[in-house]
């Protein structure tokens, strides 16, 4: 299966494009109910058309007629999912939490369909909704397929505790781990041994200076558990190994004897895989401004977290699916580990970010398809008419611009920005972008020029569906030029670009960016050398 990014509602994409039993691992980090004011929001939950946006608006989950329709479909389908949804309805009533669960239920059903029999699913959530989601997961996957409730300690402390607070600090997320059945793929992953444990446990050295500890060789449970019984060096016991294996360990110098002749097995530090990972993860820190991989995306998770999940539950050559892929951490981890991947997101902001992140991290080694993007002017026109916000983000992505969040009542003269290195060391200049999906005229050029002057920006670019008129071109010319002394070039201060020109590959006429992140922070280059998270370096 080829690596693929899908733009669109994940319920529609799952039903339209993904075949039964086609993926090995599902990781999803859906919008948390508690974070609904800034995360991906679904205004429609039935998959027909989800008007999801990342906005700084005070949107919230609310129960409406669409929820009633989706709820009715779930209930009439019957089965355990119908049972649990009806129980939720009785207990919760028609509220925001029920709306959230109604959104999640059909998506979990579709995810189960596309999972192979050996597949697993990890659902990342917070304690606000984890208990309801666990019951829903029990209904979809069966309680007997529950494997772990993983606690990820993402903060050392949290500022939600202060004067007047009436609760302990909330510092963890929950990851619900389910398998499709008992044959699901599983590989034990390890984390490095604690230095204090090493000092107190590996206290001996052999003649070559190798540190080791010892462990009993008696068979657990004794002869009743089927352990072989025989005499060894004057001691008759139920042993862990056969006599042949004991002979081999003796020849290899891996047996240690006490003064009384009691035998134990040597365990060498340099052969230890580390400590098996448990269900409380305190060793994977959340991302802060100091982390090179941080992209500025509000819900970004560390690659180390996904690296661990993929190593545990996806075989080499397997396929990872993230139906809420956001800034693409699961995709980056899968690419780095050599797994195939599928990502789905409902915003062009996310799709553009992921494409740039893959390019920055892996270069030409990351090959993938994108389905759902406009590839013609007609496609772009349909997007502009159906969803102006998505059109705006898509158009900005064509020139590598960073969208500017628009709060209610804010000045909408700036849709996006590009930052580039100025002539002086440490000085940066800004390109202001304005995107128009509808009719344009000379007034839009004057407005853009006014914004450029007000913001003291170097350049302004108007992106439009329509060809600029003669008066618009004339007005743009009167703005003059930005002169780059470093590069010895002049760039029109106000530029007019059409979608047709952008699709044909025409760029913004500007100085080189010089490694300054245009959309989000530039992703670090993937470095294959060295141990992966959870591996013990033996160097």
Short mmCIF file of N, CA, C and O in Angstrom, two decimals, residues 230-233 241-255 257:
data_model
loop_
_atom_site.label_atom_id
_atom_site.label_comp_id
_atom_site.label_asym_id
_atom_site.label_seq_id
_atom_site.Cartn_x
_atom_site.Cartn_y
_atom_site.Cartn_z
N UNK A 230 16.61 -32.94 38.06
CA UNK A 230 17.83 -33.75 37.93
C UNK A 230 18.87 -33.20 38.91
O UNK A 230 18.70 -32.12 39.50
N UNK A 231 19.95 -33.96 39.05
CA UNK A 231 21.02 -33.56 39.96
C UNK A 231 22.06 -32.75 39.20
O UNK A 231 22.46 -33.10 38.09
N UNK A 232 22.48 -31.62 39.82
CA UNK A 232 23.52 -30.79 39.21
C UNK A 232 24.50 -30.35 40.29
O UNK A 232 24.10 -29.67 41.25
N UNK A 233 25.72 -30.82 40.15
CA UNK A 233 26.80 -30.47 41.08
C UNK A 233 26.41 -30.78 42.53
O UNK A 233 26.64 -29.98 43.45
N UNK A 241 15.94 -24.97 33.22
CA UNK A 241 16.38 -25.44 31.92
C UNK A 241 16.62 -26.95 31.95
O UNK A 241 16.72 -27.56 33.02
N UNK A 242 16.80 -27.53 30.76
CA UNK A 242 17.17 -28.94 30.64
C UNK A 242 18.64 -29.12 31.01
O UNK A 242 19.42 -28.15 31.08
N UNK A 243 19.04 -30.38 31.20
CA UNK A 243 20.45 -30.65 31.53
C UNK A 243 21.36 -30.25 30.38
O UNK A 243 22.48 -29.76 30.60
N UNK A 244 20.89 -30.42 29.15
CA UNK A 244 21.70 -30.03 27.99
C UNK A 244 21.97 -28.53 27.98
O UNK A 244 23.08 -28.07 27.69
N UNK A 245 20.95 -27.76 28.31
CA UNK A 245 21.12 -26.30 28.35
C UNK A 245 22.05 -25.91 29.49
O UNK A 245 22.89 -25.01 29.34
N UNK A 246 21.93 -26.57 30.64
CA UNK A 246 22.84 -26.29 31.75
C UNK A 246 24.29 -26.58 31.36
O UNK A 246 25.21 -25.82 31.72
N UNK A 247 24.51 -27.68 30.64
CA UNK A 247 25.86 -28.00 30.16
C UNK A 247 26.38 -26.89 29.26
O UNK A 247 27.55 -26.49 29.37
N UNK A 248 25.52 -26.37 28.37
CA UNK A 248 25.96 -25.30 27.46
C UNK A 248 26.29 -24.02 28.23
O UNK A 248 27.30 -23.36 27.96
N UNK A 249 25.44 -23.66 29.20
CA UNK A 249 25.72 -22.46 29.99
C UNK A 249 27.02 -22.61 30.78
O UNK A 249 27.77 -21.63 30.94
N UNK A 250 27.29 -23.83 31.26
CA UNK A 250 28.54 -24.09 31.98
C UNK A 250 29.74 -23.85 31.07
O UNK A 250 30.72 -23.19 31.46
N UNK A 251 29.69 -24.37 29.84
CA UNK A 251 30.80 -24.21 28.90
C UNK A 251 30.99 -22.75 28.50
O UNK A 251 32.12 -22.32 28.23
N UNK A 252 29.92 -22.00 28.46
CA UNK A 252 30.01 -20.59 28.08
C UNK A 252 30.38 -19.68 29.25
O UNK A 252 30.51 -18.47 29.09
N UNK A 253 30.58 -20.25 30.41
CA UNK A 253 30.95 -19.45 31.58
C UNK A 253 29.83 -18.59 32.11
O UNK A 253 30.08 -17.54 32.73
N UNK A 254 28.59 -19.03 31.93
CA UNK A 254 27.44 -18.23 32.33
C UNK A 254 26.79 -18.73 33.62
O UNK A 254 25.68 -18.33 33.94
N UNK A 255 27.49 -19.62 34.34
CA UNK A 255 26.98 -20.08 35.62
C UNK A 255 27.88 -19.55 36.73
O UNK A 255 29.11 -19.48 36.58
N UNK A 257 28.70 -19.90 40.99
CA UNK A 257 28.52 -20.80 42.12
C UNK A 257 28.86 -20.08 43.42
O UNK A 257 29.84 -19.33 43.51
#
